[in-house]
mmCIF file of C-alpha atoms in Angstrom:
data_model
loop_
_atom_site.group_PDB
_atom_site.id
_atom_site.type_symbol
_atom_site.label_atom_id
_atom_site.label_comp_id
_atom_site.label_asym_id
_atom_site.label_seq_id
_atom_site.Cartn_x
_atom_site.Cartn_y
_atom_site.Cartn_z
ATOM 1 C CA MET A 236 3.527 3.911 -42.301
ATOM 2 C CA THR A 237 6.110 2.269 -40.019
ATOM 3 C CA MET A 238 5.783 -1.504 -39.728
ATOM 4 C CA ILE A 239 5.822 -2.880 -36.193
ATOM 5 C CA SER A 240 7.820 -6.063 -35.693
ATOM 6 C CA THR A 241 5.918 -8.894 -34.010
ATOM 7 C CA ALA A 242 9.060 -10.957 -33.355
ATOM 8 C CA MET A 243 9.592 -9.475 -29.904
ATOM 9 C CA ALA A 244 8.372 -6.815 -27.492
ATOM 10 C CA GLN A 245 9.763 -5.296 -24.310
ATOM 11 C CA LEU A 246 7.215 -5.457 -21.494
ATOM 12 C CA LYS A 247 6.638 -2.795 -18.859
ATOM 13 C CA LEU A 248 8.368 -4.440 -15.882
ATOM 14 C CA ASN A 249 12.050 -4.438 -14.896
ATOM 15 C CA PHE A 250 13.802 -6.506 -12.239
ATOM 16 C CA ASP A 251 16.701 -6.036 -9.801
ATOM 17 C CA VAL A 252 19.809 -7.427 -11.518
ATOM 18 C CA GLU A 253 21.775 -7.816 -8.284
ATOM 19 C CA LYS A 254 18.983 -9.882 -6.701
ATOM 20 C CA LEU A 255 18.568 -11.943 -9.875
ATOM 21 C CA GLN A 256 22.268 -12.783 -9.927
ATOM 22 C CA HIS A 257 22.313 -13.562 -6.198
ATOM 23 C CA ASP A 258 19.518 -16.120 -6.609
ATOM 24 C CA LEU A 259 21.267 -17.513 -9.680
ATOM 25 C CA GLY A 260 24.358 -18.113 -7.554
ATOM 26 C CA SER A 261 22.256 -19.955 -4.957
ATOM 27 C CA ALA A 262 20.662 -22.152 -7.616
ATOM 28 C CA LYS A 263 24.041 -23.040 -9.146
ATOM 29 C CA GLN A 264 25.523 -23.777 -5.721
ATOM 30 C CA HIS A 265 22.857 -26.329 -4.787
ATOM 31 C CA PHE A 266 21.704 -27.808 -8.111
ATOM 32 C CA GLN A 267 23.212 -29.236 -11.292
ATOM 33 C CA SER A 268 21.791 -28.096 -14.618
ATOM 34 C CA ALA A 269 20.567 -30.707 -17.131
ATOM 35 C CA PRO A 270 20.789 -30.684 -20.958
ATOM 36 C CA GLN A 271 17.856 -29.231 -22.856
ATOM 37 C CA ILE A 272 15.835 -31.540 -25.086
ATOM 38 C CA GLY A 273 16.356 -31.146 -28.833
ATOM 39 C CA PRO A 274 18.829 -32.076 -31.582
ATOM 40 C CA TYR A 275 19.820 -28.497 -32.433
ATOM 41 C CA HIS A 276 22.657 -28.197 -29.888
ATOM 42 C CA ASP A 277 25.553 -30.344 -28.688
ATOM 43 C CA GLY A 278 24.242 -30.898 -25.149
ATOM 44 C CA SER A 279 25.936 -27.850 -23.639
ATOM 45 C CA TRP A 280 22.702 -25.819 -23.531
ATOM 46 C CA THR A 281 21.372 -26.708 -20.081
ATOM 47 C CA GLY A 282 18.674 -25.720 -17.634
ATOM 48 C CA ILE A 283 17.413 -25.856 -14.071
ATOM 49 C CA ALA A 284 13.641 -25.987 -13.620
ATOM 50 C CA LEU A 285 12.045 -23.678 -11.049
ATOM 51 C CA ARG A 286 8.450 -24.649 -11.809
ATOM 52 C CA ASN A 287 6.905 -27.368 -13.976
ATOM 53 C CA SER A 288 4.148 -29.956 -14.038
ATOM 54 C CA GLN A 289 6.105 -32.499 -11.975
ATOM 55 C CA GLY A 290 7.853 -30.214 -9.471
ATOM 56 C CA ASN A 291 11.160 -31.812 -10.541
ATOM 57 C CA TYR A 292 14.123 -29.459 -11.024
ATOM 58 C CA GLU A 293 15.888 -31.919 -13.355
ATOM 59 C CA ASP A 294 12.954 -31.927 -15.788
ATOM 60 C CA THR A 295 13.698 -29.037 -18.149
ATOM 61 C CA LEU A 296 11.092 -30.068 -20.727
ATOM 62 C CA ALA A 297 9.071 -26.950 -21.532
ATOM 63 C CA PHE A 298 5.648 -28.563 -21.449
ATOM 64 C CA SER A 299 2.656 -26.758 -19.999
ATOM 65 C CA ALA A 300 0.442 -29.383 -18.389
ATOM 66 C CA GLY A 301 -2.272 -27.093 -17.064
ATOM 67 C CA SER A 302 -0.992 -27.413 -13.499
ATOM 68 C CA ALA A 303 2.316 -26.277 -12.059
ATOM 69 C CA GLN A 304 4.393 -27.093 -9.003
ATOM 70 C CA ASP A 305 7.415 -25.258 -7.635
ATOM 71 C CA THR A 306 10.621 -27.276 -7.577
ATOM 72 C CA GLU A 307 12.850 -27.302 -4.503
ATOM 73 C CA VAL A 308 15.141 -24.783 -6.207
ATOM 74 C CA LEU A 309 12.784 -21.928 -5.303
ATOM 75 C CA SER A 310 13.313 -22.586 -1.586
ATOM 76 C CA TYR A 311 16.881 -21.288 -2.133
ATOM 77 C CA CYS A 312 15.873 -18.437 -4.442
ATOM 78 C CA PRO A 313 13.443 -16.030 -2.727
ATOM 79 C CA TYR A 314 13.627 -13.333 -5.406
ATOM 80 C CA PHE A 315 12.831 -15.771 -8.198
ATOM 81 C CA LYS A 316 9.863 -17.008 -6.156
ATOM 82 C CA GLN A 317 8.729 -13.435 -5.463
ATOM 83 C CA ILE A 318 8.768 -12.702 -9.193
ATOM 84 C CA ILE A 319 6.939 -15.874 -10.242
ATOM 85 C CA ASP A 320 4.299 -15.650 -7.496
ATOM 86 C CA GLY A 321 3.801 -11.913 -7.950
ATOM 87 C CA PHE A 322 2.251 -11.980 -11.415
ATOM 88 C CA ASP A 323 -1.510 -11.706 -12.023
ATOM 89 C CA PHE A 324 -1.243 -14.505 -14.575
ATOM 90 C CA GLU A 325 -0.225 -18.138 -14.309
ATOM 91 C CA VAL A 326 3.399 -19.127 -14.832
ATOM 92 C CA GLU A 327 3.122 -22.713 -16.076
ATOM 93 C CA VAL A 328 6.854 -23.400 -16.556
ATOM 94 C CA ALA A 329 9.889 -21.512 -15.220
ATOM 95 C CA ARG A 330 13.485 -22.406 -16.093
ATOM 96 C CA LEU A 331 17.003 -21.052 -15.821
ATOM 97 C CA LEU A 332 18.711 -21.633 -19.179
ATOM 98 C CA PHE A 333 22.506 -21.621 -19.549
ATOM 99 C CA LEU A 334 24.543 -21.250 -22.755
ATOM 100 C CA PRO A 335 28.339 -21.436 -22.205
ATOM 101 C CA PRO A 336 30.952 -19.385 -24.105
ATOM 102 C CA GLY A 337 31.376 -20.345 -27.746
ATOM 103 C CA LYS A 338 28.277 -22.534 -27.833
ATOM 104 C CA LYS A 339 25.308 -22.422 -30.206
ATOM 105 C CA VAL A 340 21.638 -23.282 -30.285
ATOM 106 C CA GLY A 341 20.704 -23.920 -33.896
ATOM 107 C CA GLU A 342 17.726 -22.627 -35.813
ATOM 108 C CA HIS A 343 14.447 -24.142 -34.649
ATOM 109 C CA LYS A 344 10.829 -23.308 -33.865
ATOM 110 C CA ASP A 345 9.040 -24.007 -30.572
ATOM 111 C CA GLN A 346 5.734 -25.810 -30.971
ATOM 112 C CA GLY A 347 2.580 -24.917 -29.024
ATOM 113 C CA ILE A 348 3.807 -21.533 -27.792
ATOM 114 C CA ASP A 349 1.865 -18.885 -29.680
ATOM 115 C CA TRP A 350 -1.015 -16.448 -29.473
ATOM 116 C CA SER A 351 -3.637 -18.921 -30.694
ATOM 117 C CA THR A 352 -2.870 -21.503 -27.980
ATOM 118 C CA GLY A 353 -2.899 -19.035 -25.091
ATOM 119 C CA LEU A 354 0.763 -19.391 -24.079
ATOM 120 C CA ALA A 355 3.507 -16.754 -24.211
ATOM 121 C CA ARG A 356 7.214 -17.319 -23.574
ATOM 122 C CA ILE A 357 8.805 -14.463 -21.632
ATOM 123 C CA HIS A 358 12.517 -13.924 -20.885
ATOM 124 C CA ILE A 359 14.323 -12.111 -18.076
ATOM 125 C CA PRO A 360 18.048 -11.895 -18.959
ATOM 126 C CA ILE A 361 20.192 -12.417 -15.843
ATOM 127 C CA ILE A 362 23.678 -12.571 -17.370
ATOM 128 C CA THR A 363 24.261 -11.592 -20.987
ATOM 129 C CA HIS A 364 26.803 -9.875 -23.230
ATOM 130 C CA GLU A 365 26.844 -7.761 -26.384
ATOM 131 C CA GLU A 366 28.605 -10.624 -28.189
ATOM 132 C CA VAL A 367 25.683 -12.990 -27.672
ATOM 133 C CA TYR A 368 24.011 -13.205 -31.089
ATOM 134 C CA PHE A 369 20.363 -14.051 -30.501
ATOM 135 C CA TYR A 370 17.964 -13.953 -33.467
ATOM 136 C CA ILE A 371 14.187 -14.324 -33.675
ATOM 137 C CA ASP A 372 12.536 -14.366 -37.103
ATOM 138 C CA GLY A 373 15.678 -12.874 -38.642
ATOM 139 C CA GLN A 374 15.903 -9.982 -36.168
ATOM 140 C CA ARG A 375 18.612 -9.642 -33.553
ATOM 141 C CA ALA A 376 17.418 -9.570 -29.943
ATOM 142 C CA GLN A 377 19.701 -7.374 -27.831
ATOM 143 C CA TRP A 378 18.021 -7.719 -24.466
ATOM 144 C CA LYS A 379 19.644 -6.279 -21.337
ATOM 145 C CA GLU A 380 19.942 -7.793 -17.875
ATOM 146 C CA GLY A 381 16.839 -7.294 -15.725
ATOM 147 C CA GLU A 382 14.548 -6.431 -18.637
ATOM 148 C CA PHE A 383 11.286 -8.262 -19.370
ATOM 149 C CA TRP A 384 10.878 -9.474 -22.961
ATOM 150 C CA TYR A 385 8.370 -11.415 -25.023
ATOM 151 C CA GLY A 386 9.711 -13.352 -27.999
ATOM 152 C CA ASN A 387 7.688 -15.076 -30.704
ATOM 153 C CA PHE A 388 9.464 -18.418 -30.438
ATOM 154 C CA SER A 389 7.014 -20.102 -32.786
ATOM 155 C CA GLU A 390 9.168 -18.393 -35.440
ATOM 156 C CA THR A 391 12.694 -19.516 -36.348
ATOM 157 C CA HIS A 392 15.237 -18.511 -33.700
ATOM 158 C CA SER A 393 18.845 -19.270 -32.778
ATOM 159 C CA ILE A 394 21.652 -18.240 -30.412
ATOM 160 C CA HIS A 395 25.436 -18.086 -30.753
ATOM 161 C CA ASN A 396 27.325 -17.077 -27.622
ATOM 162 C CA GLN A 397 30.553 -15.539 -28.943
ATOM 163 C CA SER A 398 31.381 -13.957 -25.584
ATOM 164 C CA ASP A 399 33.577 -15.309 -22.784
ATOM 165 C CA ILE A 400 30.717 -15.592 -20.246
ATOM 166 C CA THR A 401 27.875 -18.072 -19.753
ATOM 167 C CA ARG A 402 24.642 -16.460 -20.879
ATOM 168 C CA VAL A 403 21.764 -17.090 -18.426
ATOM 169 C CA HIS A 404 18.077 -16.236 -18.854
ATOM 170 C CA LEU A 405 15.078 -16.871 -16.629
ATOM 171 C CA VAL A 406 12.461 -18.195 -19.075
ATOM 172 C CA LEU A 407 8.755 -18.206 -18.191
ATOM 173 C CA ASP A 408 5.922 -19.896 -20.081
ATOM 174 C CA CYS A 409 2.837 -17.901 -19.133
ATOM 175 C CA ALA A 410 -0.892 -18.359 -19.640
ATOM 176 C CA ILE A 411 -2.129 -15.365 -21.611
ATOM 177 C CA ASN A 412 -4.794 -13.322 -19.844
ATOM 178 C CA ASN A 413 -5.749 -9.657 -19.801
ATOM 179 C CA ASN A 414 -3.283 -8.884 -16.985
ATOM 180 C CA LEU A 415 -0.376 -10.190 -19.050
ATOM 181 C CA LEU A 416 -1.575 -8.366 -22.171
ATOM 182 C CA ALA A 417 -1.632 -5.106 -20.194
ATOM 183 C CA LEU A 418 2.179 -5.299 -19.967
ATOM 184 C CA PHE A 419 2.604 -5.214 -23.766
ATOM 185 C CA PRO A 420 2.870 -2.036 -25.869
ATOM 186 C CA LYS A 421 -0.584 -1.261 -27.287
ATOM 187 C CA ALA A 422 0.707 -0.798 -30.831
ATOM 188 C CA PHE A 423 2.358 -4.229 -30.682
ATOM 189 C CA LEU A 424 -0.900 -5.919 -29.626
ATOM 190 C CA THR A 425 -2.807 -4.095 -32.357
ATOM 191 C CA GLU A 426 -0.347 -5.470 -34.911
ATOM 192 C CA ILE A 427 -0.663 -8.999 -33.469
ATOM 193 C CA GLN A 428 -4.475 -8.840 -33.578
ATOM 194 C CA SER A 429 -4.345 -7.822 -37.239
ATOM 195 C CA LYS A 430 -2.485 -11.065 -38.028
ATOM 196 C CA SER A 431 -3.844 -13.704 -35.656
ATOM 197 C CA GLU A 432 -6.382 -14.408 -32.959
ATOM 198 C CA ILE A 433 -5.227 -14.057 -29.348
ATOM 199 C CA PHE A 434 -6.575 -16.808 -27.121
ATOM 200 C CA ILE A 435 -7.219 -15.406 -23.632
ATOM 201 C CA ASN A 436 -7.316 -17.881 -20.749
ATOM 202 C CA GLN A 437 -10.262 -17.522 -18.385
ATOM 203 C CA ASP A 438 -9.986 -17.344 -14.601
ATOM 204 C CA ALA A 439 -10.803 -20.503 -12.665
ATOM 205 C CA ILE A 440 -14.050 -20.810 -10.725
ATOM 206 C CA ALA A 441 -14.442 -22.718 -7.456
ATOM 207 C CA VAL A 442 -15.479 -26.364 -7.845
ATOM 208 C CA SER A 443 -15.968 -28.848 -5.008
ATOM 209 C CA LEU A 444 -13.930 -32.046 -4.811
ATOM 210 C CA ASP A 445 -17.156 -34.079 -4.997
ATOM 211 C CA THR A 446 -18.038 -32.382 -8.290
ATOM 212 C CA LEU A 447 -14.587 -33.127 -9.663
ATOM 213 C CA LYS A 448 -14.903 -36.785 -8.664
ATOM 214 C CA SER A 449 -18.229 -37.024 -10.481
ATOM 215 C CA CYS A 450 -16.494 -35.850 -13.684
ATOM 216 C CA CYS A 451 -13.977 -38.708 -13.745
ATOM 217 C CA GLY A 452 -13.970 -41.641 -16.143
ATOM 218 C CA TYR A 453 -12.378 -43.240 -19.199
ATOM 219 C CA PHE A 454 -12.508 -41.810 -22.715
ATOM 220 C CA THR A 455 -10.664 -41.749 -26.035
ATOM 221 C CA LEU A 456 -8.816 -38.549 -26.886
ATOM 222 C CA PRO A 457 -9.426 -37.605 -30.558
ATOM 223 C CA LYS A 458 -6.659 -38.305 -33.072
ATOM 224 C CA GLN A 459 -6.207 -34.572 -33.766
ATOM 225 C CA TYR A 460 -3.972 -34.359 -30.670
ATOM 226 C CA LEU A 461 -1.480 -37.234 -30.956
ATOM 227 C CA GLY A 462 -2.160 -38.487 -34.474
ATOM 228 C CA PHE A 463 -4.162 -41.487 -33.281
ATOM 229 C CA PRO A 464 -7.114 -42.039 -30.896
ATOM 230 C CA ALA A 465 -5.432 -42.167 -27.463
ATOM 231 C CA LYS A 466 -6.866 -44.120 -24.540
ATOM 232 C CA SER A 467 -7.161 -41.687 -21.651
ATOM 233 C CA GLU A 468 -8.754 -41.108 -18.263
ATOM 234 C CA LEU A 469 -10.152 -38.079 -16.453
ATOM 235 C CA ILE A 470 -8.696 -38.194 -12.932
ATOM 236 C CA ILE A 471 -8.164 -36.000 -9.874
ATOM 237 C CA HIS A 472 -4.550 -34.777 -9.796
ATOM 238 C CA ASN A 473 -3.343 -32.164 -7.300
ATOM 239 C CA ASP A 474 -6.996 -31.355 -6.425
ATOM 240 C CA GLN A 475 -7.685 -30.633 -10.088
ATOM 241 C CA LEU A 476 -9.515 -32.479 -12.855
ATOM 242 C CA ALA A 477 -6.845 -33.764 -15.236
ATOM 243 C CA VAL A 478 -6.437 -35.824 -18.406
ATOM 244 C CA LYS A 479 -4.153 -38.834 -18.014
ATOM 245 C CA ILE A 480 -3.064 -40.293 -21.363
ATOM 246 C CA PHE A 481 -2.061 -43.885 -20.705
ATOM 247 C CA GLY A 482 1.665 -44.381 -21.232
ATOM 248 C CA LEU A 483 2.677 -40.735 -20.818
ATOM 249 C CA PRO A 484 4.207 -39.524 -17.533
ATOM 250 C CA VAL A 485 2.303 -36.226 -17.266
ATOM 251 C CA ALA A 486 -1.322 -35.543 -16.283
ATOM 252 C CA ILE A 487 -2.761 -32.472 -18.030
ATOM 253 C CA GLY A 488 -4.674 -30.250 -15.615
ATOM 254 C CA LEU A 489 -8.008 -28.720 -16.648
ATOM 255 C CA THR A 490 -9.198 -25.339 -15.388
ATOM 256 C CA PRO A 491 -12.885 -24.997 -14.415
ATOM 257 C CA THR A 492 -14.126 -21.842 -16.164
ATOM 258 C CA ALA A 493 -17.932 -22.237 -16.055
ATOM 259 C CA GLU A 494 -20.543 -24.708 -14.862
ATOM 260 C CA ASN A 495 -19.740 -28.129 -16.388
ATOM 261 C CA THR A 496 -16.906 -26.574 -18.426
ATOM 262 C CA PHE A 497 -13.154 -27.088 -18.123
ATOM 263 C CA GLU A 498 -10.340 -25.721 -20.283
ATOM 264 C CA TYR A 499 -6.748 -26.546 -21.144
ATOM 265 C CA LEU A 500 -5.273 -23.684 -23.163
ATOM 266 C CA ASP A 501 -7.412 -23.484 -26.339
ATOM 267 C CA THR A 502 -9.264 -26.779 -25.775
ATOM 268 C CA LYS A 503 -12.644 -26.670 -24.033
ATOM 269 C CA PHE A 504 -14.265 -29.693 -22.353
ATOM 270 C CA THR A 505 -17.998 -29.250 -21.668
ATOM 271 C CA TYR A 506 -20.172 -31.894 -20.009
ATOM 272 C CA THR A 507 -23.323 -31.978 -22.149
ATOM 273 C CA HIS A 508 -24.928 -35.058 -20.584
ATOM 274 C CA PHE A 509 -24.439 -35.894 -16.955
ATOM 275 C CA ASP A 510 -26.151 -38.489 -14.766
ATOM 276 C CA THR A 511 -25.248 -41.402 -12.506
ATOM 277 C CA HIS A 512 -25.167 -43.878 -15.390
ATOM 278 C CA SER A 513 -23.430 -42.015 -18.211
ATOM 279 C CA LYS A 514 -21.579 -38.833 -19.105
ATOM 280 C CA THR A 515 -20.822 -37.094 -22.396
ATOM 281 C CA ILE A 516 -18.338 -34.299 -23.041
ATOM 282 C CA GLU A 517 -18.060 -31.965 -25.990
ATOM 283 C CA ILE A 518 -14.434 -31.275 -26.948
ATOM 284 C CA ASN A 519 -14.015 -27.979 -28.793
ATOM 285 C CA ASN A 520 -10.756 -26.704 -30.292
ATOM 286 C CA GLN A 521 -11.101 -24.195 -33.128
ATOM 287 C CA SER A 522 -7.407 -24.231 -34.103
ATOM 288 C CA LYS A 523 -7.689 -27.990 -34.751
ATOM 289 C CA ASP A 524 -11.127 -27.615 -36.371
ATOM 290 C CA LEU A 525 -12.439 -30.004 -33.737
ATOM 291 C CA LEU A 526 -15.953 -30.220 -32.302
ATOM 292 C CA MET A 527 -16.876 -33.674 -31.058
ATOM 293 C CA ASP A 528 -19.074 -35.396 -28.476
ATOM 294 C CA ILE A 529 -17.330 -38.182 -26.567
ATOM 295 C CA GLU A 530 -18.724 -40.698 -24.100
ATOM 296 C CA ILE A 531 -17.114 -40.939 -20.667
ATOM 297 C CA LYS A 532 -17.156 -44.507 -19.333
ATOM 298 C CA SER A 533 -16.997 -45.565 -15.690
ATOM 299 C CA THR A 534 -15.232 -48.845 -16.535
ATOM 300 C CA LEU A 535 -13.111 -50.229 -19.357
ATOM 301 C CA SER A 536 -14.224 -53.074 -21.595
ATOM 302 C CA SER A 537 -11.838 -55.976 -22.198
ATOM 303 C CA LYS A 538 -11.085 -54.570 -25.657
ATOM 304 C CA ASP A 539 -10.363 -51.088 -24.291
ATOM 305 C CA ARG A 540 -8.144 -52.539 -21.565
ATOM 306 C CA LEU A 541 -6.123 -54.412 -24.199
ATOM 307 C CA LEU A 542 -5.778 -51.231 -26.269
ATOM 308 C CA GLN A 543 -4.723 -49.356 -23.128
ATOM 309 C CA MET A 544 -1.962 -51.884 -22.400
ATOM 310 C CA SER A 545 -0.769 -51.742 -26.020
ATOM 311 C CA GLN A 546 -0.640 -47.945 -25.893
ATOM 312 C CA ILE A 547 1.393 -47.986 -22.666
ATOM 313 C CA ALA A 548 3.864 -50.426 -24.239
ATOM 314 C CA LEU A 549 4.097 -48.249 -27.372
ATOM 315 C CA PHE A 550 4.937 -45.078 -25.453
ATOM 316 C CA LYS A 551 7.435 -46.938 -23.263
ATOM 317 C CA THR A 552 9.230 -48.186 -26.376
ATOM 318 C CA ILE A 553 9.245 -44.733 -27.982
ATOM 319 C CA LEU A 554 10.614 -43.047 -24.846
ATOM 320 C CA THR A 555 13.271 -45.740 -24.402
ATOM 321 C CA ILE A 556 14.501 -45.356 -27.986
ATOM 322 C CA ALA A 557 14.242 -41.557 -28.141
ATOM 323 C CA SER A 558 16.715 -40.715 -25.353
ATOM 324 C CA PRO A 559 19.901 -42.339 -26.762
ATOM 325 C CA PHE A 560 18.913 -41.344 -30.317
ATOM 326 C CA MET A 561 18.674 -37.685 -29.260
ATOM 327 C CA LYS A 562 22.117 -37.852 -27.617
ATOM 328 C CA LEU A 563 23.569 -39.397 -30.782
ATOM 329 C CA ARG A 564 22.066 -36.660 -32.970
ATOM 330 C CA ARG A 565 23.550 -33.978 -30.726
ATOM 331 C CA ARG A 566 26.983 -35.546 -30.924
ATOM 332 C CA PHE A 567 27.119 -35.742 -34.707
ATOM 333 C CA SER A 568 24.889 -32.844 -35.775
ATOM 334 C CA THR A 569 26.293 -29.668 -37.284
ATOM 335 C CA VAL A 570 24.416 -26.672 -35.960
ATOM 336 C CA ASN A 571 23.439 -23.838 -38.313
ATOM 337 C CA THR A 572 23.117 -20.376 -36.764
ATOM 338 C CA TYR A 573 23.060 -16.784 -37.889
ATOM 339 C CA SER A 574 26.562 -15.340 -37.923
#
């Protein structure tokens, strides 16, 4: 019996290469790409964000925050916008990624992008070459311009551009639902389901702004997420209930999927007790073996306020130190790739 590789799969759609490259030219004309985060390259691997949680084209961090905003780049790139808006699934993050001639991206694994979390990373090659050596889980990915490909980037992967052109891909982080799964080969999905659970994101239901406001309050996020109990707040952000972790710059949007229930990827927040004086939520995440009831407070105690301020200071220190350290690692690191 022939084994089916789960490292990658070509999806059913194809895109107009001429239009892709025209929009790429517009993006490059109006915007400067920024280095990708990570120590496994020398800073030459860069990106331009088309959609992310902040709506900032310079922010190429691939972090799905449960809510997405187009960056100004898409106003110059109508075909990119047509593609992203035309799917029957949510595109949480969209980036153009550039790898110049002779450059490498070393072996690494992407965290939080896999079947169990409900996120899939999809590529549309815009400019590529047969001398680009791109490997996922030990298998070479020879993807052609205009094709639509899934890659399992939770496995080890690397790139070495041995051509004389800059390799450019449009990279989409997508919320897995049944419409996205319908684009995959059936045999591939059968093989995936034999190895792991596929988390399928549910469609959002309509919730009034007054209901969202009644859900707000302060709480402590369990240590299973950040390694310590994190002081947080449920707020309204972009007309959506969101988790704001004090000290971090991003609010994580929650999708209403049922009465009193909100979801962010594979984490479910359910209000189990709800009145004018107190609220309780059940946080459920099977992949983290987490099931916990947490009180939502309308105000912070003096102790909690002190802990909140300490947490903000901690994250500020970490972020301040991390940026120059990452640049230093890039400068002096030797990058291992498949040859």
